[in-house]
Coordinates of C-alpha atoms in Angstrom, one line a residue:
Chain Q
X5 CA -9.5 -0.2 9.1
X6 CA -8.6 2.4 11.6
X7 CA -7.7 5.9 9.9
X8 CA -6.0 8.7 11.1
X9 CA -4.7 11.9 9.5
X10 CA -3.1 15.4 10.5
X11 CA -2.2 18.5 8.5
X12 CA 0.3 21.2 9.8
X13 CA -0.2 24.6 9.0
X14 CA 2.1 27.6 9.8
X15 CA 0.4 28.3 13.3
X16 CA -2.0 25.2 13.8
X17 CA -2.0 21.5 13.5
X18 CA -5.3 19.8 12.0
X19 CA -6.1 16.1 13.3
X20 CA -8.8 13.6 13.2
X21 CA -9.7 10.1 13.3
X22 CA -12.3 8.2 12.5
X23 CA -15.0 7.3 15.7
X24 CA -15.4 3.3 15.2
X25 CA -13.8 0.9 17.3
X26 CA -14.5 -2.4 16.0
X27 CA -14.1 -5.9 16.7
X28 CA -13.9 -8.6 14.0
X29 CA -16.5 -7.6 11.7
X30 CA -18.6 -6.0 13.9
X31 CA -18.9 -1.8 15.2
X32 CA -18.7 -2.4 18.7
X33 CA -18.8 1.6 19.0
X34 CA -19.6 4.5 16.8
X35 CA -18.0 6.9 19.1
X36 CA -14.9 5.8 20.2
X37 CA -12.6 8.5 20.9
X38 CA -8.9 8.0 19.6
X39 CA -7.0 10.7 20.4
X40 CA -5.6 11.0 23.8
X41 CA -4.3 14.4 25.6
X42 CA -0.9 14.3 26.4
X43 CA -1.2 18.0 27.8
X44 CA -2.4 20.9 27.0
X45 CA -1.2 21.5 23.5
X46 CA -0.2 17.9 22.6
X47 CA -2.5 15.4 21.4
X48 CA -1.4 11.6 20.7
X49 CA -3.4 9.7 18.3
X50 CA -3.6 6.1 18.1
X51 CA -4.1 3.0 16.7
X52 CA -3.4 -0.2 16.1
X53 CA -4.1 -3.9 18.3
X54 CA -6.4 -3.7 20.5
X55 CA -5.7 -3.0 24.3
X56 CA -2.0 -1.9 23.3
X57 CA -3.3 1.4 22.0
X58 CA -5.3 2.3 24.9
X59 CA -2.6 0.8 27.4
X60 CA 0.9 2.5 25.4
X61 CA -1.3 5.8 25.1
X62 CA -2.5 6.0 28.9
X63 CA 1.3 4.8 29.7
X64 CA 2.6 7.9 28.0
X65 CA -0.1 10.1 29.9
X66 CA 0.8 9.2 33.3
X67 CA 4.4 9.6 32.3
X68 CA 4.3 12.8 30.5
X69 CA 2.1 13.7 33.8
X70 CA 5.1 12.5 35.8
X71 CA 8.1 14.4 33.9
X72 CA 6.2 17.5 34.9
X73 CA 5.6 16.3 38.1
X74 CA 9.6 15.9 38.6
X75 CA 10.5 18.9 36.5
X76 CA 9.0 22.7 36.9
X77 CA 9.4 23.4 33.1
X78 CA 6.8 21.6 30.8
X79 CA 9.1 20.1 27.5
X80 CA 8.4 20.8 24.4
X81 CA 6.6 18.3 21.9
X82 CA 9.7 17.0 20.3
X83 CA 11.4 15.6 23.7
X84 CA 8.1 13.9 23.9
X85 CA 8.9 12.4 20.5
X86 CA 11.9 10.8 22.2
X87 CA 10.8 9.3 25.2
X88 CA 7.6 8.1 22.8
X89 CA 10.1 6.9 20.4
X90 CA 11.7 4.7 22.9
X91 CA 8.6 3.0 24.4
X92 CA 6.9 0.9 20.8
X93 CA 9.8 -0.7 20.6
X94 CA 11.0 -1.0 24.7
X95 CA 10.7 -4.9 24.8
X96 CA 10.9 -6.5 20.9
X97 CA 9.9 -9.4 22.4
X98 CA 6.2 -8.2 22.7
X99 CA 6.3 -4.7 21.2
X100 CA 3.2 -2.6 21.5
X101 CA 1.8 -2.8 18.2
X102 CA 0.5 0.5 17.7
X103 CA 0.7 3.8 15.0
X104 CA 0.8 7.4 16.3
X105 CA 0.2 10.4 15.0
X106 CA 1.7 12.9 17.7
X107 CA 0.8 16.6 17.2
X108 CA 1.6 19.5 18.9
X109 CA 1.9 23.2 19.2
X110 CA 5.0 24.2 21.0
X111 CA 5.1 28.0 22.1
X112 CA 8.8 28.4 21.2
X113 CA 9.1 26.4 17.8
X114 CA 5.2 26.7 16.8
X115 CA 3.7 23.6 15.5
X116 CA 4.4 20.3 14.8
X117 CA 3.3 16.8 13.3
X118 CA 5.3 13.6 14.3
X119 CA 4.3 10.6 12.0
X120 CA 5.2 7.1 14.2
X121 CA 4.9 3.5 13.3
X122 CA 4.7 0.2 15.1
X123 CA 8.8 -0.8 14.3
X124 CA 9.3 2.9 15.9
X125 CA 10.0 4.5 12.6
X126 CA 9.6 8.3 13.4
X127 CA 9.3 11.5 11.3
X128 CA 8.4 15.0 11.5
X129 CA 5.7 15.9 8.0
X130 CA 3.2 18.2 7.4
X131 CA 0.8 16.0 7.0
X132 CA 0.7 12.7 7.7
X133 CA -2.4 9.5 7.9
X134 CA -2.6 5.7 9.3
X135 CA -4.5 3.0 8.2
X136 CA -5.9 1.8 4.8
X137 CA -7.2 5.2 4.0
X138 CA -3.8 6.4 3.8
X139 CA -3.1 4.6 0.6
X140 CA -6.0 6.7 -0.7
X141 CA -5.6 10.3 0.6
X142 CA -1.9 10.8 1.1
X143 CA -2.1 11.7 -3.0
X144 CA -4.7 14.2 -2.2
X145 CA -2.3 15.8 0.5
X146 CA 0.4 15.8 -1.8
X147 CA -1.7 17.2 -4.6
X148 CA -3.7 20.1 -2.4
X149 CA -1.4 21.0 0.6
X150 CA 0.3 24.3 1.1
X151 CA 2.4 24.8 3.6
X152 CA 0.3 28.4 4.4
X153 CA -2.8 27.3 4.4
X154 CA -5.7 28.9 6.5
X155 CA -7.3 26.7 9.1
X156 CA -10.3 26.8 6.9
X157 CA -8.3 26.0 3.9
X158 CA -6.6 22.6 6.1
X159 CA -10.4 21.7 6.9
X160 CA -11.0 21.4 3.2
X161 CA -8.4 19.5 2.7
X162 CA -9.2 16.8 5.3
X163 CA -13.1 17.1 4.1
X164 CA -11.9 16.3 0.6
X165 CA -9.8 13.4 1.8
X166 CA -12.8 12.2 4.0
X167 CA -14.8 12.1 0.7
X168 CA -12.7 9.8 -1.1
X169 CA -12.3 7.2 1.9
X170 CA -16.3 7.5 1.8
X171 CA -16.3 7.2 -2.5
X172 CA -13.4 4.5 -2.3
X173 CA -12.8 2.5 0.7
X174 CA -14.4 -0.5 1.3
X175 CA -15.2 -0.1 5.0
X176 CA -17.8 2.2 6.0
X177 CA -16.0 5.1 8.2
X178 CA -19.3 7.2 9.0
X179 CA -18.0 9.9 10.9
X180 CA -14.6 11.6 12.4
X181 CA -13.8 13.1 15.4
X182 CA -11.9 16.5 14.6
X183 CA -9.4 18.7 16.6
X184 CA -7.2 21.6 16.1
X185 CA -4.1 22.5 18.5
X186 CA -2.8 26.3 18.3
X187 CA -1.6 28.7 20.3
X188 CA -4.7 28.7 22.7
X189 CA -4.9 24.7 23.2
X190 CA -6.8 22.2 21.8
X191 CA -10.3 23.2 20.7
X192 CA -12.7 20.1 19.6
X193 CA -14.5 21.0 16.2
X194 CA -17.8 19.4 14.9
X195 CA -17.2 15.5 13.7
X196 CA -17.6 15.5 10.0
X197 CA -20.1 12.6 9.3
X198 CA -21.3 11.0 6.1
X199 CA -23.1 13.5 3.8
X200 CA -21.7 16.5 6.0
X201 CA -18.8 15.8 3.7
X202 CA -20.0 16.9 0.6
Chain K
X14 CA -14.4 -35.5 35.1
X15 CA -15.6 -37.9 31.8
X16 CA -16.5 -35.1 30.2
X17 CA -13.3 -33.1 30.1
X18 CA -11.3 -36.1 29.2
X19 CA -13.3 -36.5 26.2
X20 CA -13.2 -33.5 25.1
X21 CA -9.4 -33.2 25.4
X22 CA -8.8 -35.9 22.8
X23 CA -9.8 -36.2 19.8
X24 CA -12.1 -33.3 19.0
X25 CA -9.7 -31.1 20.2
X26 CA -8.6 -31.9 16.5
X27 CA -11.4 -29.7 14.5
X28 CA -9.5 -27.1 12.5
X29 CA -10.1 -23.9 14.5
X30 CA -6.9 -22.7 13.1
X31 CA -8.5 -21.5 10.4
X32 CA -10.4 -18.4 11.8
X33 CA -8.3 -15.9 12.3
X34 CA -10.7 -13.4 13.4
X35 CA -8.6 -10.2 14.6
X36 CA -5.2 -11.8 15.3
X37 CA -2.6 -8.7 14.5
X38 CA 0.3 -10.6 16.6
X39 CA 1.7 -12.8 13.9
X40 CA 3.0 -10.3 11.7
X41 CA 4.4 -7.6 12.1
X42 CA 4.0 -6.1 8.6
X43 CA 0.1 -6.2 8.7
X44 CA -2.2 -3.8 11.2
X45 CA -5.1 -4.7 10.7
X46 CA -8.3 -6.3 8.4
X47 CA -9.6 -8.6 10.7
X48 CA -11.1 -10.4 8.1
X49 CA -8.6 -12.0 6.2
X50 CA -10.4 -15.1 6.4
X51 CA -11.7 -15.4 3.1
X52 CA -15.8 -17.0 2.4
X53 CA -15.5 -20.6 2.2
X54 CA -13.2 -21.1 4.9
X55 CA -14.6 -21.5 8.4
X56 CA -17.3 -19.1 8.0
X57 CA -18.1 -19.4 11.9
X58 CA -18.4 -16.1 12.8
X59 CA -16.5 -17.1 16.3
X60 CA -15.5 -13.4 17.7
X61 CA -13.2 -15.7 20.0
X62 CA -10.8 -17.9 19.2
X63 CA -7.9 -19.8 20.6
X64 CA -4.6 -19.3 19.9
X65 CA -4.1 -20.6 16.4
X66 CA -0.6 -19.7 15.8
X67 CA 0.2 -23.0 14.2
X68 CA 3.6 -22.1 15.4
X69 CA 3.3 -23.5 19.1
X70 CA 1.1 -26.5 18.4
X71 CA 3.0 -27.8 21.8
X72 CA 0.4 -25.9 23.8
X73 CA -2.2 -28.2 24.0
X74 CA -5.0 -26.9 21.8
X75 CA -7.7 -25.9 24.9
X76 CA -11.3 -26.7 24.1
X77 CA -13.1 -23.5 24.6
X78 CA -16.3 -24.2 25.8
X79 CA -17.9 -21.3 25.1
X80 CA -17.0 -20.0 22.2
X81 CA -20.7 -20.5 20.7
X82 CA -22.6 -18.4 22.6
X83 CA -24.6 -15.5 22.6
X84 CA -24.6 -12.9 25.4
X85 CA -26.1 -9.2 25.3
X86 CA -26.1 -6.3 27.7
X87 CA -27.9 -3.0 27.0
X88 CA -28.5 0.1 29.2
X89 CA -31.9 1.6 28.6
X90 CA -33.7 4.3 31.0
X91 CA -34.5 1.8 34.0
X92 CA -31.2 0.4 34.0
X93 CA -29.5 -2.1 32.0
X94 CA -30.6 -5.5 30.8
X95 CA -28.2 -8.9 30.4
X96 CA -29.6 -12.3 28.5
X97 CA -27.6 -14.7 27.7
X98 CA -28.8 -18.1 26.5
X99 CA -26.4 -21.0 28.0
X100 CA -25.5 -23.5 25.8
X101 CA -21.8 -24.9 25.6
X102 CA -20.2 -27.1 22.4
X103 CA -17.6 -28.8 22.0
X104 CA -17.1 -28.5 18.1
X105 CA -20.3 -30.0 17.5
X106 CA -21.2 -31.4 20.8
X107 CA -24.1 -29.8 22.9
X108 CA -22.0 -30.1 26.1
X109 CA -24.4 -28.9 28.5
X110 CA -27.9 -26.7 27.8
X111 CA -28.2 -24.9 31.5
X112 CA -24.8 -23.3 31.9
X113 CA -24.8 -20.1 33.7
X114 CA -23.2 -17.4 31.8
X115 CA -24.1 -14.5 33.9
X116 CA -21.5 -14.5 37.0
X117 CA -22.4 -12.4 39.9
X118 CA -19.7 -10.1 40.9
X119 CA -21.4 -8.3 43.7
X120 CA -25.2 -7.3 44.3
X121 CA -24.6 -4.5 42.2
X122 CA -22.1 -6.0 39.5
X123 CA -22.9 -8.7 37.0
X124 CA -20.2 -9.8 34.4
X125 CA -21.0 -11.9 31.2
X126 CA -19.2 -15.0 29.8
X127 CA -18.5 -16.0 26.6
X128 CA -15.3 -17.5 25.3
X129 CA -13.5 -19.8 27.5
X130 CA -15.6 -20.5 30.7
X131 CA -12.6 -21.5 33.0
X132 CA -11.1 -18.0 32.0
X133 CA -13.7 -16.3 32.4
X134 CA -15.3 -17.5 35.9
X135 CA -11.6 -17.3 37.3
X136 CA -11.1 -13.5 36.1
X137 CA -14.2 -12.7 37.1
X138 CA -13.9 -14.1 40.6
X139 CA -10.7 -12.5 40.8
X140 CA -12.3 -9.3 40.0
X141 CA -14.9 -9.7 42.9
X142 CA -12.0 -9.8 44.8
X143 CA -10.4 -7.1 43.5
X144 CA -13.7 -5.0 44.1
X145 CA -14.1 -6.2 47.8
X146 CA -10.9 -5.1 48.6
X147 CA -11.4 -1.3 46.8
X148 CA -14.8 -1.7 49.0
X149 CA -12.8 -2.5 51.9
X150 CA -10.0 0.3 51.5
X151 CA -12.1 3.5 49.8
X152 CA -15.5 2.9 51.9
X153 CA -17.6 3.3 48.8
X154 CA -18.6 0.8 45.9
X155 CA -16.4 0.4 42.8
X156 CA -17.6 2.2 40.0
X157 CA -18.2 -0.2 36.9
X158 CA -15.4 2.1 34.9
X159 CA -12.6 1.3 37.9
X160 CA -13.8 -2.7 37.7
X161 CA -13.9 -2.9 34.2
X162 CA -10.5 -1.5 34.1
X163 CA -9.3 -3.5 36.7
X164 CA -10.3 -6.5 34.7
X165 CA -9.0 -5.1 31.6
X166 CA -5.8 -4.6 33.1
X167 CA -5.3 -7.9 34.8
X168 CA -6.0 -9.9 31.7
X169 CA -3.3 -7.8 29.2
X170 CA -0.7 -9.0 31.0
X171 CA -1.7 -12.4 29.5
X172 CA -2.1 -11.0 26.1
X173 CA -0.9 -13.3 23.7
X174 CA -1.1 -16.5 25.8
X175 CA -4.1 -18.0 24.9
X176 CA -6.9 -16.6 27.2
X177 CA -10.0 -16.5 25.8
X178 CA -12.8 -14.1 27.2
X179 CA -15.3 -11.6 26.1
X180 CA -17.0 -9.9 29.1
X181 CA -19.6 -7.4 29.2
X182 CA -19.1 -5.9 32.9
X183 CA -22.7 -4.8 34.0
X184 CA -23.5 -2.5 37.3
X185 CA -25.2 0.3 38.5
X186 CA -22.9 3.3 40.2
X187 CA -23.3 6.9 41.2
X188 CA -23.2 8.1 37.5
X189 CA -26.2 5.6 36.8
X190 CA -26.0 2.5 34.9
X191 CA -22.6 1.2 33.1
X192 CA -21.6 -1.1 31.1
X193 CA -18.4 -1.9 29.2
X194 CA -17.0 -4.8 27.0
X195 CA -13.6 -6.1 28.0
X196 CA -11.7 -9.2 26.4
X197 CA -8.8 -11.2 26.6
X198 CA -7.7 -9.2 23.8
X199 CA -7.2 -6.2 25.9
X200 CA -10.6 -4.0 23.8
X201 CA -11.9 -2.1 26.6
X202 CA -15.0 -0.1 25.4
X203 CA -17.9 1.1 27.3
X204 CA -21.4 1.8 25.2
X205 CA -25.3 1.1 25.4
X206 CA -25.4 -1.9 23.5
X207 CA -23.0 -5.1 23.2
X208 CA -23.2 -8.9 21.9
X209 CA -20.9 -11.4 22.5
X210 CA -20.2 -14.5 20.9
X211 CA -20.5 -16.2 17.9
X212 CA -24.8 -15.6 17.9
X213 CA -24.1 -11.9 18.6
X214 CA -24.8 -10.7 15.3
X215 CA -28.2 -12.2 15.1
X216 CA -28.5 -10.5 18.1
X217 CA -27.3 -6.7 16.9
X218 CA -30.0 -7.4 14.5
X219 CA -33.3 -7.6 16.7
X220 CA -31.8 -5.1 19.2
X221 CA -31.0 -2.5 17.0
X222 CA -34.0 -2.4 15.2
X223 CA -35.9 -2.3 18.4
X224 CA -33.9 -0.7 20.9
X225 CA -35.3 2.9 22.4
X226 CA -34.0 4.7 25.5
X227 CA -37.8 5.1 27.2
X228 CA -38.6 1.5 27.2
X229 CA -40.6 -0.1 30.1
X230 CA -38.8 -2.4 32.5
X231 CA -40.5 -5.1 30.9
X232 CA -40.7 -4.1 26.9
X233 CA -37.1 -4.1 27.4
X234 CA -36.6 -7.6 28.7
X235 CA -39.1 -8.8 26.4
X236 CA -36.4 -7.5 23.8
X237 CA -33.4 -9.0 25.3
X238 CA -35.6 -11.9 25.3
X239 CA -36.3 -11.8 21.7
X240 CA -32.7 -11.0 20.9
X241 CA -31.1 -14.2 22.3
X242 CA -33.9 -16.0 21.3
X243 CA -33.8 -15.1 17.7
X244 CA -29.4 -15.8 17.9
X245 CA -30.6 -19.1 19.0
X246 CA -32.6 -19.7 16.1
X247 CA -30.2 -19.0 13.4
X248 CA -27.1 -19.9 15.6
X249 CA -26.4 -23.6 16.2
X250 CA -24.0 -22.7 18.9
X251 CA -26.4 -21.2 20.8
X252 CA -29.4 -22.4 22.8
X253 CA -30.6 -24.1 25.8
X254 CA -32.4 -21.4 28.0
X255 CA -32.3 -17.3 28.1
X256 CA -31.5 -16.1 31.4
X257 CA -32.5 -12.5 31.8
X258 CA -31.4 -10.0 34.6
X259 CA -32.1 -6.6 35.2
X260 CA -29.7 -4.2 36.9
X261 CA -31.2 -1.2 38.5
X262 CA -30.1 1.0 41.3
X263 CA -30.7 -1.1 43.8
X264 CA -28.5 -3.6 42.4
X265 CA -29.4 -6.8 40.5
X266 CA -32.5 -9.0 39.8
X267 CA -32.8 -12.2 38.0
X268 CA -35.9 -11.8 36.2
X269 CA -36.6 -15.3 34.1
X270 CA -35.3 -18.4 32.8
X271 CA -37.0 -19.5 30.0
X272 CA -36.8 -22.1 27.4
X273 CA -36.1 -21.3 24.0
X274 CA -38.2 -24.1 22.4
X275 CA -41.3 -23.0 24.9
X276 CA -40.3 -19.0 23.4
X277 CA -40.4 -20.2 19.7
X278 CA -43.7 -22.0 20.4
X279 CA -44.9 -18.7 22.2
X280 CA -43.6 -16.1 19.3
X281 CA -45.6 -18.5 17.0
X282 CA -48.6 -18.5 18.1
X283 CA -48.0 -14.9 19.2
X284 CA -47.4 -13.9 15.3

């Protein structure tokens, strides 16, 4: 019910999620933020049970927070990968049931798009989604994405995958929270609601 | 007690373990559609349920008082409002029709209960607690944020055992009114408008068609009134009284109790 999706370009990384956080059939919040700032050119988006998200994602906040605490030189995104990798998993007696889209813009390597999974499944793509929608846009990604493509050209992209979920899927997704992570941070861009899509 | 005895027999046999309203921890495969349960099975729209992993039926099946209920919580320009109407069932038993569902934290902290009523008096008490002490060390009131998150903290670590609790924590702190949902299911969500239980949709209903930010102190309890009132009407879990409070910056006031049979005579003759 939940969607997520990121696009890679050759100097950015595109994300956004949708804004409802929902409890049985019911929208407990139209605004709900999920992405969470792992610093200040890494972003972690997630989703999955409830409370897990929101306590594995704050878990790997304080910790990133700590590594740079205990070590002068910030790490680059795909150590983070690692020590996330470890964590969904830590205990399989009650693993944190939760997907992750991890994105990042690393000064040395440039950016980057990690696409993880509840069973800890990890991989590096240029694009990537979660959720139900996934089934329906990741044929749009593989259809319209170029690994050059402009910022503008990225936003396109997700605005025509936003379209379908709002043409196909079931649930009603009304609007998504939308970030881009370059060489100057993370800047916020306008939420892309119902109709703004068109 | 008579009562509990009762209720620990035989009823606790009604098939509960039908709804499976958001329950992700089975399998491992599926994330989420919380609606699996197709029409035509127990179409109780309970937002809490007991543990119905037919898996450990060893665990005695706990009667959950509250599960019918119907509890709301908005924040509007005075403040924020909480009704909540205070019936309890027992599958289709009216247990009791003057149960307090509003628990007062502090004087400037109220927390809502719907779900299990032992789980949720004893977290809530043990979040009083909690916030004496943070009184006692910092010299300053909790914020609602900090004692929501407390509370949503202290009950993950009994994710998946069975607690059953959906909790609007209510208050009135530096940054004005708050309010947040937290359950046993660890959501943790702060917002302007919540419902809780299994009236709470009726409930959305009224108070989204008639909620503004500028009402009056009393248009707005005249609204959370209406809402529980109207959940009553169409929910058979729910009933008994609406008891209204009103938290402002001062802290908390109960405002009314009233009947809902004497409200539905009043709205008639009012229409």
């Amino acid at each position: 019910m939940e969607y997520l999706i990121g696009i890679q370009g050759p100097d950015f990384v595109l994300v956004a999620a949708d804004n409802v956080a929902a409890s049985s059939i019911i929208q407990m919040k139209h605004d709900y933020d999920k992405m969470f700032k792992l610093s200040e050119k890494i972003l972690l988006l997630c989703v999955g049970e409830a409370g897990d998200t929101v306590q594995f994602a704050e878990y790997i906040q304080k910790n990133v927070q700590l590594y740079k605490m205990r070590n002068v030189v910030p790490s680059s995104k795909f150590h983070f990968s690692d020590i996330t990798q470890s964590v969904p998993f830590v205990s399989s007696q009650t693993p944190y049931h939760v997907n992750l889209l991890l994105a990042g813009y690393d000064d040395a390597d440039g950016p980057g798009l990690f696409y993880m999974d509840h069973l800890s499944s990890l991989a590096k793509a240029p694009f990537a989604a979660h959720g139900y929608g996934a089934y329906l846009t990741l044929s749009i990604l593989d259809r319209y994405y170029k690994p050059d493509l402009t910022q503008d050209e990225a936003m396109d992209l997700l605005k025509k995958c936003i379209e379908e979920l709002n043409r196909r899927f079931i649930l009603n997704l009304p609007s998504f929270s939308v970030r881009v992570i370059d060489k100057n941070g993370i800047q916020e861009l306008q939420k892309v609601t119902v109709g703004a899509a068109k | 007690m008579a009562l509990a005895s009762v209720l620990n027999s035989d009823l606790g046999g009604f098939s509960y373990e039908k709804c499976q309203p958001f329950g992700f921890k089975d399998e491992m495969g599926h994330s989420d559609a919380g609606f699996e349960s197709t029409p035509g099975e127990s179409l109780s729209f309970m937002v809490r349920n007991p543990q119905c992993a037919a898996a450990d039926d060893d665990v005695e099946r706990k009667i959950e008082f509250l599960h019918g209920t119907t509890t709301l919580a908005f924040k509007f320009q005075h403040g924020v409002i909480v009704a909540v109407d205070s019936r309890a069932t027992a599958g289709a038993y009216i247990a009791s029709q003057t149960v307090k569902k509003v628990i007062e934290i502090n004087p400037y902290l109220l927390g809502t209960m719907a779900g299990g009523a032992a789980d949720c008096s004893f977290w809530e008490r043990l979040l009083a607690r909690q916030c004496r002490i943070y009184e006692l060390r910092n010299k300053e009131r909790i914020s609602v944020a900090a004692a929501s998150k407390l509370l949503a903290n202290m009950v993950y670590q009994y994710k998946g055992m069975g607690l059953s609790m959906g909790t609007m924590v209510c208050g009135w702190d530096k940054r004005g009114p708050g309010l947040y949902y937290v359950d046993s299911e660890g959501n943790r969500v702060c917002g302007d408008l919540f419902a809780v239980g299994s009236g709470s949709m009726y409930a959305y209903g009224v108070m989204d068609s008639g909620l503004r930010h500028d009402l009056t102190v009393d248009e707005a309890c005249d609204l959370g009134r209406r809402a529980i009132y109207q959940a009553t009407y169409r929910d058979a879990y729910s009933g008994g009284q609406v008891n209204l409070y009103h938290v402002h910056s001062e802290g908390w006031t109960r405002v009314s109790q009233d009947d809902v049979l004497k409200l539905h005579q009043h709205y008639k003759e009012q229409a």
